[in-house]
mmCIF file of C-alpha atoms in Angstrom:
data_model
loop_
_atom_site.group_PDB
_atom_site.id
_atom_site.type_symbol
_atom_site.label_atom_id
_atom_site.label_comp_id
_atom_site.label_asym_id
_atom_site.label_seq_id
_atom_site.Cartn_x
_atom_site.Cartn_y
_atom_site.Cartn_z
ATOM 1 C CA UNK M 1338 -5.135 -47.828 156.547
ATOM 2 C CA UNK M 1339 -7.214 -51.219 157.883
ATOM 3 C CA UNK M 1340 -5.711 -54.203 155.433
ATOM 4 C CA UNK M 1341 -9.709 -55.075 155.603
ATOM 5 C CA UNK M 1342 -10.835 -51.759 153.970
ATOM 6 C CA UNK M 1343 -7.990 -52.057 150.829
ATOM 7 C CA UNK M 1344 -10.613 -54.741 149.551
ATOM 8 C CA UNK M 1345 -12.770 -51.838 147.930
ATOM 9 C CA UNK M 1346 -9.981 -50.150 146.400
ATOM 10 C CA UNK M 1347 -7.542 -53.067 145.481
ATOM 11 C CA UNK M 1348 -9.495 -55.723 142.496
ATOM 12 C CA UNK M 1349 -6.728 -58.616 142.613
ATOM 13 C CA UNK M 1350 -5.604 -61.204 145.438
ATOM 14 C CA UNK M 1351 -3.804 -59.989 148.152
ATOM 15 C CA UNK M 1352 -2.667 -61.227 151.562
ATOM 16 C CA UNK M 1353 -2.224 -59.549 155.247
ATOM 17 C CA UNK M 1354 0.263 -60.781 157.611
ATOM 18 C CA UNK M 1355 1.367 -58.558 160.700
ATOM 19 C CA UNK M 1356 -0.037 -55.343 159.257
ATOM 20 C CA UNK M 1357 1.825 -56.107 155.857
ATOM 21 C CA UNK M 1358 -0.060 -56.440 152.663
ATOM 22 C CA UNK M 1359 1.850 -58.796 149.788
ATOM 23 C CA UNK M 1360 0.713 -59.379 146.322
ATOM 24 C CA UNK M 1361 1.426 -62.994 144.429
ATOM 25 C CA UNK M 1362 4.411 -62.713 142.013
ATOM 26 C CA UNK M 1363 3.117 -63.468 138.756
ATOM 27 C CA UNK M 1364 5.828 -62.376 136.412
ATOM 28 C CA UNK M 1365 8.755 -64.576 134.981
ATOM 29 C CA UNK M 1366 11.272 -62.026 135.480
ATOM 30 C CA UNK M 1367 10.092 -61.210 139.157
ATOM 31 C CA UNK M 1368 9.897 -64.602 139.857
ATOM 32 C CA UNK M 1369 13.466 -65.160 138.509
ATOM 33 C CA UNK M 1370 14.987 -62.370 140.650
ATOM 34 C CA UNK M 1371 13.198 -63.498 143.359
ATOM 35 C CA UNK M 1372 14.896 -67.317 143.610
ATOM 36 C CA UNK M 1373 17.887 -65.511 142.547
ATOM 37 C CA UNK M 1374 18.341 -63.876 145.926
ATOM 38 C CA UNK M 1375 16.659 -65.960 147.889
ATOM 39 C CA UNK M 1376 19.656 -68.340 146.776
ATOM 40 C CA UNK M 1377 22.256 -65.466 147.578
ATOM 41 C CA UNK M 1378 21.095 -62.648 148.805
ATOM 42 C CA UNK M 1379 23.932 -60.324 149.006
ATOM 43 C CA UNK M 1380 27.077 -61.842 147.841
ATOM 44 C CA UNK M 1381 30.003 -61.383 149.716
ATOM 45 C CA UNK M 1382 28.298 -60.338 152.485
ATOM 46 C CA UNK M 1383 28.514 -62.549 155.463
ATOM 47 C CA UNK M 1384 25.372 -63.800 157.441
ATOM 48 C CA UNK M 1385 26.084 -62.013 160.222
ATOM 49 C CA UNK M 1386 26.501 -58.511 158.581
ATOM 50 C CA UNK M 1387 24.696 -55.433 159.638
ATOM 51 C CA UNK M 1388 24.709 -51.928 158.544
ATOM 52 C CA UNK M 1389 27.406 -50.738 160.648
ATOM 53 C CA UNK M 1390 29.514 -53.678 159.343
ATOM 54 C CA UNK M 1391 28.704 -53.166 155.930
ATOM 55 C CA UNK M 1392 29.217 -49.179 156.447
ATOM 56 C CA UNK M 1393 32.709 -49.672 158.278
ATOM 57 C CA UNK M 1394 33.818 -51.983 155.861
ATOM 58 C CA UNK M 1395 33.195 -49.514 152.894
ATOM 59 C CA UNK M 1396 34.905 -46.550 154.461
ATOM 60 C CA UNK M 1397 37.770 -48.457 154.826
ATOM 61 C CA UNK M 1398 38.284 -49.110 151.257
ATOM 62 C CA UNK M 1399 40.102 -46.698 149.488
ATOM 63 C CA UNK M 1400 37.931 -47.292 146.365
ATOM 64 C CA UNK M 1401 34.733 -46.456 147.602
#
């Protein structure tokens, strides 16, 4: 659907960037969360993971 033609279905703010609609975070707890990770987004992980590293490293431990 054209991000132009949500305006006469969706009543509060929105924003468009690259075909990707985004709503302001207006909640405490959201808002919370949302530092919270954007602090540490996945701990442990290392910046340079991926999914295969992530994946390999998980099927390697005999917990998981």
């Amino acid at each position: 659907m054209d991000a132009n033609r949500l305006q006469k279905y969706i009543r509060i703010s929105y924003s468009v960037a690259g075909n990707v609609v985004t709503f302001p975070v207006t909640k405490r707890v959201t808002k919370t969360v949302t530092e919270f990770y954007d602090v540490a987004p996945f701990p442990n992980y290392k910046d340079n993971d991926s999914k295969a590293t992530i994946l390999e490293r998980g099927n390697k431990n005999p917990l998981s």
